Amino acid sequence: INCAGCHGLQGHGMIGPSLTGISRRKSKISLIHQVTDGKTPPMPKFQPSPQEMADLLSYLEEL
């Protein structure tokens, strides 16, 4: 997964929206679906491993 390409190195947004505070606005299930389903174009679908998804959720909680 390369989130920084669209969301910036610090998650502040570029092509994609800012991810700052996203874990306070969306549930973990919603975030997983966003990543795996690519619900909002131009977000592509990703298929991270369970460990990659857990790492991503932990990272998002830090933003």
mmCIF file of C-alpha atoms in Angstrom:
data_model
loop_
_atom_site.group_PDB
_atom_site.id
_atom_site.type_symbol
_atom_site.label_atom_id
_atom_site.label_comp_id
_atom_site.label_asym_id
_atom_site.label_seq_id
_atom_site.Cartn_x
_atom_site.Cartn_y
_atom_site.Cartn_z
ATOM 1 C CA ILE A 1 0.000 0.000 0.000
ATOM 2 C CA ASN A 2 1.357 3.417 -0.896
ATOM 3 C CA CYS A 3 -0.981 5.895 0.777
ATOM 4 C CA ALA A 4 1.571 8.718 0.657
ATOM 5 C CA GLY A 5 1.297 8.992 -3.124
ATOM 6 C CA CYS A 6 -2.183 10.518 -2.775
ATOM 7 C CA HIS A 7 -2.507 11.439 0.902
ATOM 8 C CA GLY A 8 0.990 12.876 1.460
ATOM 9 C CA LEU A 9 3.856 11.677 3.618
ATOM 10 C CA GLN A 10 2.205 12.916 6.809
ATOM 11 C CA GLY A 11 -1.368 12.154 5.697
ATOM 12 C CA HIS A 12 -2.283 15.832 5.310
ATOM 13 C CA GLY A 13 -3.773 15.310 1.855
ATOM 14 C CA MET A 14 -2.765 15.974 -1.727
ATOM 15 C CA ILE A 15 -4.743 14.271 -4.486
ATOM 16 C CA GLY A 16 -6.572 12.335 -1.785
ATOM 17 C CA PRO A 17 -8.088 13.941 1.308
ATOM 18 C CA SER A 18 -6.326 14.522 4.597
ATOM 19 C CA LEU A 19 -6.261 11.479 6.855
ATOM 20 C CA THR A 20 -5.647 13.533 9.983
ATOM 21 C CA GLY A 21 -8.125 12.397 12.639
ATOM 22 C CA ILE A 22 -9.734 9.849 10.313
ATOM 23 C CA SER A 23 -9.762 7.113 12.967
ATOM 24 C CA ARG A 24 -11.886 9.376 15.181
ATOM 25 C CA ARG A 25 -14.400 9.971 12.390
ATOM 26 C CA LYS A 26 -14.683 6.469 10.935
ATOM 27 C CA SER A 27 -14.837 3.003 12.459
ATOM 28 C CA LYS A 28 -12.115 0.445 11.829
ATOM 29 C CA ILE A 29 -14.570 -1.592 9.746
ATOM 30 C CA SER A 30 -15.364 1.453 7.616
ATOM 31 C CA LEU A 31 -11.658 2.150 7.098
ATOM 32 C CA ILE A 32 -11.012 -1.472 6.117
ATOM 33 C CA HIS A 33 -13.834 -1.319 3.563
ATOM 34 C CA GLN A 34 -12.508 1.979 2.213
ATOM 35 C CA VAL A 35 -9.081 0.436 1.630
ATOM 36 C CA THR A 36 -10.267 -2.894 0.221
ATOM 37 C CA ASP A 37 -13.247 -1.619 -1.811
ATOM 38 C CA GLY A 38 -11.885 1.734 -2.991
ATOM 39 C CA LYS A 39 -15.297 3.254 -2.251
ATOM 40 C CA THR A 40 -14.507 6.804 -3.296
ATOM 41 C CA PRO A 41 -12.897 7.300 -6.710
ATOM 42 C CA PRO A 42 -10.121 7.762 -7.609
ATOM 43 C CA MET A 43 -9.132 5.561 -4.641
ATOM 44 C CA PRO A 44 -8.107 2.160 -6.000
ATOM 45 C CA LYS A 45 -8.880 -1.143 -4.305
ATOM 46 C CA PHE A 46 -6.043 -2.590 -2.232
ATOM 47 C CA GLN A 47 -5.723 -6.094 -0.819
ATOM 48 C CA PRO A 48 -3.389 -5.720 2.158
ATOM 49 C CA SER A 49 -2.410 -8.697 4.267
ATOM 50 C CA PRO A 50 -3.995 -8.836 7.730
ATOM 51 C CA GLN A 51 -0.724 -7.554 9.237
ATOM 52 C CA GLU A 52 -0.481 -4.694 6.717
ATOM 53 C CA MET A 53 -4.069 -3.680 7.511
ATOM 54 C CA ALA A 54 -3.400 -3.807 11.250
ATOM 55 C CA ASP A 55 -0.294 -1.663 10.746
ATOM 56 C CA LEU A 56 -2.267 0.817 8.633
ATOM 57 C CA LEU A 57 -5.027 1.104 11.245
ATOM 58 C CA SER A 58 -2.406 1.706 13.942
ATOM 59 C CA TYR A 59 -0.758 4.388 11.795
ATOM 60 C CA LEU A 60 -4.088 6.117 11.139
ATOM 61 C CA GLU A 61 -4.769 6.262 14.881
ATOM 62 C CA GLU A 62 -1.567 8.307 15.237
ATOM 63 C CA LEU A 63 -2.667 10.982 12.738
#
